[in-house]
Coordinates of C-alpha atoms and ligand atoms in Angstrom, one line a residue:
M1 CA 21.6 -6.9 -21.7
S2 CA 17.9 -7.4 -20.9
C3 CA 16.5 -7.4 -17.4
L4 CA 13.4 -8.5 -15.5
S5 CA 12.4 -6.8 -12.2
I6 CA 9.7 -8.1 -10.0
A7 CA 8.0 -5.9 -7.4
P8 CA 5.1 -7.4 -5.3
G9 CA 1.8 -5.9 -4.3
R10 CA 0.9 -6.0 -0.6
V11 CA -1.9 -6.2 2.0
N12 CA -2.1 -4.6 5.1
L13 CA -3.5 -7.0 8.1
L14 CA -3.5 -4.0 10.5
G15 CA -2.3 -0.5 10.9
E16 CA -4.4 1.5 8.1
H17 CA -3.9 5.2 7.7
V18 CA -1.2 5.1 10.4
D19 CA 1.9 5.2 8.4
Y20 CA 1.6 8.9 7.8
N21 CA 1.0 9.4 11.5
E22 CA 4.3 8.0 12.4
G23 CA 2.8 4.4 14.1
A24 CA 3.6 1.1 13.2
V25 CA 2.1 -1.0 10.6
L26 CA 1.7 -4.7 9.8
P27 CA 1.6 -5.4 6.0
V28 CA 2.4 -8.4 3.9
A29 CA 4.2 -8.6 0.6
I30 CA 2.3 -10.9 -1.8
D31 CA 2.9 -13.0 -4.8
R32 CA 1.1 -10.7 -7.2
A33 CA 3.6 -8.4 -8.9
V34 CA 4.6 -6.0 -11.4
R35 CA 7.1 -7.7 -13.8
L36 CA 9.1 -5.0 -15.8
T37 CA 11.1 -6.3 -18.5
A38 CA 13.7 -3.9 -20.2
E39 CA 16.6 -3.4 -22.0
P40 CA 19.2 -0.1 -21.7
L41 CA 19.2 2.4 -24.3
L42 CA 22.3 4.7 -25.3
H43 CA 20.0 7.9 -25.4
H44 CA 18.0 9.6 -22.8
Q45 CA 14.8 8.5 -23.5
V46 CA 12.5 6.1 -21.7
I47 CA 10.2 4.2 -23.8
V48 CA 7.5 2.1 -21.9
E49 CA 5.0 0.0 -22.9
A50 CA 1.7 -0.5 -21.1
P51 CA -0.4 -3.5 -22.5
A52 CA -2.9 -3.1 -19.5
F53 CA -3.6 0.7 -20.8
N54 CA -2.9 -0.5 -24.5
Q55 CA -0.3 2.4 -24.6
E56 CA 3.5 3.0 -25.3
V57 CA 4.9 6.5 -23.7
V58 CA 8.1 7.9 -24.7
F59 CA 9.8 10.5 -22.2
D60 CA 12.9 12.5 -22.0
L61 CA 15.0 11.9 -18.8
C62 CA 16.2 15.6 -19.4
Q63 CA 12.7 17.2 -19.1
L64 CA 11.1 15.3 -16.4
Q65 CA 10.0 18.4 -14.4
E66 CA 7.1 19.2 -17.3
K67 CA 5.4 15.8 -16.7
R68 CA 5.2 15.6 -20.7
D69 CA 6.1 12.9 -23.2
A70 CA 8.5 13.6 -25.8
A71 CA 5.8 15.0 -28.3
G72 CA 4.6 17.6 -25.6
N73 CA 1.4 15.7 -24.4
P74 CA 0.7 15.5 -20.6
L75 CA 2.0 12.0 -19.4
P76 CA -0.9 9.6 -18.8
P77 CA -1.5 9.1 -15.2
W78 CA 0.3 5.6 -15.0
A79 CA 3.3 6.9 -16.6
L80 CA 3.8 9.6 -13.9
Y81 CA 5.1 6.8 -11.6
P82 CA 8.1 5.9 -13.8
A83 CA 8.7 9.6 -14.5
G84 CA 8.2 10.5 -11.0
V85 CA 10.9 7.7 -9.9
A86 CA 13.4 8.9 -12.6
W87 CA 12.9 12.5 -11.3
A88 CA 13.4 11.6 -7.7
L89 CA 16.4 9.4 -8.5
Q90 CA 18.0 12.4 -10.3
E91 CA 17.3 14.7 -7.5
H92 CA 19.2 12.6 -5.1
G93 CA 22.2 12.7 -7.8
L94 CA 21.5 9.0 -9.1
T95 CA 22.2 8.1 -12.5
V96 CA 19.2 7.1 -14.6
R97 CA 19.9 5.4 -18.0
G98 CA 17.3 5.4 -21.0
I99 CA 15.4 2.3 -21.5
R100 CA 12.9 0.5 -23.4
A101 CA 10.6 -1.3 -21.2
K102 CA 7.2 -3.3 -20.9
I103 CA 5.1 -3.5 -17.7
L104 CA 3.3 -6.5 -17.2
S105 CA 1.3 -7.1 -13.8
D106 CA -1.1 -9.1 -12.2
I107 CA -1.9 -6.8 -9.3
P108 CA -5.4 -5.2 -9.9
I109 CA -4.9 -1.2 -10.6
G110 CA -6.1 1.0 -7.9
A111 CA -7.6 -1.7 -5.7
G112 CA -5.7 -1.0 -2.4
L113 CA -3.0 -3.7 -3.4
S114 CA -0.3 -0.9 -4.1
S115 CA -0.1 -1.5 -7.4
S116 CA 1.5 2.2 -7.6
A117 CA 4.2 1.4 -5.3
A118 CA 5.1 -1.7 -7.2
L119 CA 5.3 0.1 -10.2
E120 CA 7.8 2.7 -8.7
V121 CA 9.8 0.1 -7.2
S122 CA 10.0 -2.1 -10.3
F123 CA 11.8 1.0 -11.8
A124 CA 13.8 2.0 -9.0
V125 CA 15.5 -1.4 -8.8
L126 CA 16.1 -1.6 -12.5
W127 CA 17.5 2.0 -12.6
Q128 CA 19.7 0.9 -9.7
M129 CA 21.2 -2.1 -11.6
L130 CA 21.7 -0.1 -14.7
G131 CA 23.1 2.7 -13.1
G132 CA 25.8 0.8 -11.5
W133 CA 24.9 2.6 -7.8
S134 CA 23.8 1.0 -4.8
V135 CA 21.8 2.4 -1.9
D136 CA 20.1 0.6 0.9
R137 CA 16.6 -0.5 0.4
M138 CA 15.1 1.6 3.0
T139 CA 16.5 4.7 1.1
L140 CA 15.3 3.6 -2.2
A141 CA 11.8 3.0 -0.6
R142 CA 12.0 6.6 0.5
I143 CA 12.9 7.9 -2.7
C144 CA 10.1 6.1 -4.3
Q145 CA 7.8 7.5 -1.6
E146 CA 9.1 11.0 -2.6
A147 CA 8.3 10.4 -6.0
E148 CA 4.5 9.3 -5.4
S149 CA 4.2 12.3 -2.8
Q150 CA 6.1 15.2 -4.9
Y151 CA 5.8 14.2 -8.6
V152 CA 2.4 12.3 -8.5
G153 CA 1.0 14.4 -5.7
M154 CA -0.5 11.5 -3.4
K155 CA 0.8 12.5 0.0
C156 CA 1.3 8.8 0.9
G157 CA 3.2 7.2 4.0
L158 CA 6.1 5.0 3.7
M159 CA 4.4 1.5 4.2
D160 CA 3.8 0.4 0.6
Q161 CA 7.3 1.2 -0.8
F162 CA 8.9 -0.4 2.3
V163 CA 6.9 -3.6 2.0
C164 CA 7.5 -3.9 -1.6
L165 CA 11.2 -3.8 -1.0
H166 CA 11.5 -5.7 2.4
G167 CA 8.9 -8.7 2.0
V168 CA 9.8 -11.7 3.6
Q169 CA 8.3 -15.1 2.7
G170 CA 5.7 -16.5 4.9
C171 CA 5.8 -13.4 7.3
A172 CA 4.1 -10.0 7.9
L173 CA 6.4 -7.2 8.6
Y174 CA 6.2 -5.1 11.6
F175 CA 7.4 -1.8 10.5
D176 CA 7.6 1.3 12.9
T177 CA 7.4 4.3 10.5
R178 CA 9.0 6.6 12.8
S179 CA 12.1 4.8 13.9
L180 CA 12.1 2.8 10.6
E181 CA 13.0 -0.5 12.6
W182 CA 11.4 -3.4 11.4
K183 CA 11.3 -7.2 11.9
A184 CA 9.4 -10.0 10.0
V185 CA 7.1 -12.1 11.9
A186 CA 5.8 -15.4 11.0
L187 CA 2.3 -16.0 9.7
P188 CA 0.3 -19.1 11.1
A189 CA 1.3 -22.0 8.9
D190 CA -2.3 -23.2 8.4
I191 CA -3.9 -19.9 7.9
A192 CA -4.6 -18.6 4.3
I193 CA -4.7 -15.0 3.2
V194 CA -7.6 -14.4 0.8
V195 CA -7.8 -11.1 -0.9
A196 CA -11.5 -10.2 -2.2
D197 CA -11.9 -7.3 -4.7
S198 CA -15.2 -5.3 -4.1
G199 CA -15.0 -4.4 -7.8
V200 CA -15.5 -0.8 -6.4
R201 CA -12.9 2.2 -7.4
H202 CA -13.4 5.8 -6.5
E203 CA -11.9 8.5 -8.7
L204 CA -11.2 10.7 -5.7
V205 CA -9.0 8.5 -3.6
G206 CA -6.2 10.8 -4.0
S207 CA -7.8 14.0 -2.7
A208 CA -9.7 12.1 -0.2
Y209 CA -6.4 10.6 1.1
N210 CA -4.8 14.0 1.0
E211 CA -7.5 15.6 3.1
R212 CA -7.6 12.7 5.6
R213 CA -3.9 13.4 6.1
A214 CA -4.3 17.2 6.7
V215 CA -7.0 16.5 9.3
C216 CA -4.6 14.3 11.2
E217 CA -2.2 17.1 11.1
Q218 CA -4.8 19.7 12.3
A219 CA -5.6 17.3 15.2
V220 CA -2.0 17.1 16.3
R221 CA -1.7 20.9 16.2
L222 CA -4.8 21.3 18.3
L223 CA -3.8 18.8 20.8
Q224 CA -0.6 20.6 21.1
Q225 CA -2.2 23.4 22.8
E226 CA -2.4 21.0 26.0
M227 CA 0.3 18.4 24.8
P228 CA 2.9 20.4 23.6
E229 CA 5.4 17.4 23.5
I230 CA 3.6 15.5 20.7
H231 CA 4.7 15.3 16.9
A232 CA 2.1 13.0 15.9
L233 CA -1.0 11.2 16.6
R234 CA 1.5 8.2 17.3
D235 CA 2.3 10.0 20.3
V236 CA -1.3 10.2 21.7
S237 CA -2.8 7.5 23.8
P238 CA -6.5 6.5 23.8
A239 CA -6.8 8.0 27.4
D240 CA -4.9 11.4 26.3
L241 CA -7.3 11.6 23.5
S242 CA -10.6 11.4 25.7
K243 CA -8.8 13.8 28.2
H244 CA -8.5 16.5 25.6
R245 CA -11.6 15.8 23.4
H246 CA -12.9 19.2 24.1
L247 CA -9.9 20.5 21.9
L248 CA -11.3 18.9 18.8
T249 CA -14.4 19.0 16.8
E250 CA -16.6 16.1 16.6
S251 CA -15.3 15.1 13.2
I252 CA -11.7 15.8 13.9
Y253 CA -12.0 13.5 17.0
R254 CA -13.5 10.8 15.0
R255 CA -10.4 10.7 12.7
A256 CA -8.1 10.9 15.6
R257 CA -9.7 8.2 17.3
H258 CA -9.3 5.8 14.6
V259 CA -5.7 6.6 14.1
V260 CA -5.0 6.5 18.2
E261 CA -6.8 3.2 18.6
E262 CA -5.5 1.5 15.3
C263 CA -1.9 2.2 16.9
V264 CA -2.8 0.2 19.9
R265 CA -4.4 -2.6 17.8
V266 CA -1.1 -2.8 15.9
Q267 CA 0.6 -3.7 19.1
Q268 CA -1.9 -6.0 20.3
A269 CA -1.6 -7.8 16.8
L270 CA 2.1 -8.1 17.1
E271 CA 1.6 -9.9 20.4
C272 CA -1.0 -12.1 19.2
L273 CA 1.1 -13.2 16.1
I274 CA 4.1 -13.8 18.4
K275 CA 2.0 -15.9 20.7
G276 CA 0.3 -17.8 17.7
D277 CA -3.1 -16.5 18.4
A278 CA -4.7 -16.3 15.1
V279 CA -8.3 -15.9 16.6
A280 CA -7.4 -12.9 18.8
F281 CA -5.6 -11.4 15.7
G282 CA -8.6 -11.9 13.3
Q283 CA -10.6 -10.3 15.9
L284 CA -8.5 -7.0 15.6
M285 CA -9.0 -7.2 12.1
F286 CA -12.6 -7.0 12.4
E287 CA -12.3 -4.0 14.9
G288 CA -10.0 -2.2 12.4
H289 CA -12.3 -2.5 9.6
A290 CA -15.3 -1.2 11.8
S291 CA -13.0 1.6 12.9
Q292 CA -12.2 2.7 9.3
R293 CA -15.9 2.4 8.7
D294 CA -17.4 4.4 11.5
F295 CA -14.4 6.8 12.4
Y296 CA -12.2 7.2 9.7
E297 CA -14.6 6.9 7.1
V298 CA -12.6 5.4 4.3
S299 CA -14.7 2.4 3.7
C300 CA -17.8 2.0 1.4
R301 CA -21.2 0.2 1.3
E302 CA -19.7 -2.7 -0.9
S303 CA -16.5 -3.2 1.2
D304 CA -18.9 -3.2 4.2
I305 CA -21.0 -6.0 2.7
L306 CA -17.9 -8.0 1.7
V307 CA -16.4 -7.8 5.1
E308 CA -20.0 -8.8 6.7
I309 CA -20.3 -11.7 4.4
G310 CA -16.8 -12.8 4.8
A311 CA -17.3 -12.7 9.1
S312 CA -20.4 -14.9 8.4
L313 CA -18.4 -17.8 6.6
P314 CA -17.0 -20.7 8.2
G315 CA -13.2 -20.4 8.9
C316 CA -13.1 -16.6 8.5
L317 CA -10.7 -15.4 11.6
G318 CA -10.7 -11.8 10.4
M319 CA -11.5 -9.5 7.5
R320 CA -10.9 -5.8 6.7
Q321 CA -10.7 -3.5 3.8
T322 CA -7.0 -2.9 3.0
G323 CA -5.2 0.1 1.8
G324 CA -6.2 3.5 1.1
G325 CA -9.8 2.8 1.3
F326 CA -13.0 3.7 -0.5
G327 CA -13.4 0.4 -1.9
G328 CA -10.7 -1.9 -3.6
C329 CA -9.7 -5.0 -1.9
S330 CA -10.5 -6.4 1.5
V331 CA -8.3 -8.9 2.9
A332 CA -9.2 -12.1 5.2
L333 CA -7.4 -14.6 7.3
V334 CA -9.2 -18.0 6.5
R335 CA -8.3 -21.5 8.0
E336 CA -7.0 -23.6 5.5
E337 CA -9.2 -26.5 5.4
H338 CA -12.2 -24.0 4.6
V339 CA -10.6 -21.9 2.1
Y340 CA -12.4 -23.0 -1.1
Q341 CA -15.7 -23.0 0.6
F342 CA -15.2 -19.4 2.0
T343 CA -14.0 -18.2 -1.5
S344 CA -16.8 -19.4 -3.5
Q345 CA -19.4 -18.6 -0.9
L346 CA -18.0 -15.1 -0.7
R347 CA -18.0 -14.6 -4.6
D348 CA -21.8 -15.8 -4.4
K349 CA -23.2 -14.2 -1.7
Y350 CA -21.5 -10.8 -2.7
F351 CA -22.7 -11.2 -6.1
Q352 CA -26.4 -11.9 -4.7
A353 CA -26.2 -8.7 -2.6
T354 CA -24.6 -6.1 -5.0
G355 CA -24.8 -7.7 -8.4
I356 CA -21.0 -7.2 -8.6
H357 CA -18.4 -10.2 -9.7
S358 CA -15.9 -10.1 -7.1
E359 CA -12.5 -11.3 -7.9
V360 CA -11.2 -13.5 -5.2
Y361 CA -7.5 -14.2 -4.9
L362 CA -5.5 -16.7 -2.5
C363 CA -2.4 -15.0 -1.8
R364 CA 1.0 -16.0 0.0
A365 CA 3.3 -13.9 1.8
S366 CA 6.3 -13.3 -0.5
E367 CA 9.6 -12.0 -0.7
G368 CA 10.4 -8.2 -1.7
A369 CA 11.6 -6.8 -5.2
R370 CA 14.5 -8.2 -7.1
V371 CA 16.1 -7.8 -10.4
L372 CA 17.0 -10.7 -12.7
A373 CA 19.7 -10.0 -15.8
D374 CA 20.5 -12.1 -19.0
D375 CA 21.7 -15.4 -17.6
Q376 CA 19.3 -15.5 -14.8
L377 CA 16.3 -14.8 -17.1
S378 CA 15.7 -17.8 -19.2
G379 CA 12.3 -19.1 -18.9
Q380 CA 11.1 -16.0 -17.0
I381 CA 10.0 -13.6 -19.5
S382 CA 7.0 -14.4 -21.8
Ligands
GLA401 C1 -2.2 4.0 0.8 C2 -0.6 4.8 1.0 C3 -0.1 4.1 2.4 C4 -0.9 4.1 3.6 C5 -2.5 3.5 3.3 C6 -3.4 3.4 4.3 O1 -1.6 2.7 0.5 O2 0.2 4.6 0.1 O3 1.0 5.0 2.5 O4 -1.2 5.2 4.3 O5 -2.9 4.0 2.0 O6 -2.9 2.9 5.4

């Protein structure tokens, strides 16, 4: 039997660095995905080929704790994701079978489009099908998050794994990361999603990310001196934050301010989507970018230039850096009739300003992860 699992990447339109503060987010699954082809094996090994890294790794399902391959060498960073998912599934008592697999992907790696969550989810849904067990998609998302947070070491929130598993064509997902309630909200039909890659990758994203998360937790502890009822920054309003500002250092205040105001922007953005007010929605995206640049300080010069250029072009309703930050991709909402002019001018002007060639992708809001087996597969594997 052979199978193909397809797990999409995502952009986040609003609600950045909010998911680990228990707020609501507004991501979109996109039509760029990890495609994992696989066949089950009779032994306990996982053999994975990753053409993007020109590597093949073999690891043993009985020895995942060591994070080593079958020859005893440390797993390369990309292989920690499938090994982590296998580990987390086993921790939940779910059967994980040996497989031979090959990873193909058109999601740029480490560029803020959630290539990691897509990789995790592609293995999780595959192992679910081969293992003959079934858990609901939210549980599967949480297991993948545990893999990333506890095995790989990036203390991420639940947004990326959630949207990868729940994506709905043509829609953004409003997801409350505390109650886990969510709904699909239609995106305006005549607006295109354009993703532009700054070309910048920062090695330290993981540690800077974990540090931001720790600061948010510290802010909560400090605010609890006068607001004992709060559990997360999600519970703090902008008015509360100004009132209790004296409890925080300037730097902690700025981080908290981003989160608290971003939570409000998500609510406003949801209303804009429901009313069909794409202009006001776009304005909130620009504000979100400025806030992650000035208060949360997770942007970089190149992303700022990209967003500034985008904002100056006709038809651009809103634009912001998307995902964990420190470079990677920015997402723009652009009126359809301006899309081709927008993408070519953005590329040209960004190159003039930075000397970097930006990859620009036109994306569609897509469905979540799925697995096809044998008879459904003809024509799908190349
Ligand atoms: C990464 C994490 C998410 C989220 C974003 C920032 O993509 O995996 O959980 O925190 O950064 O919004």
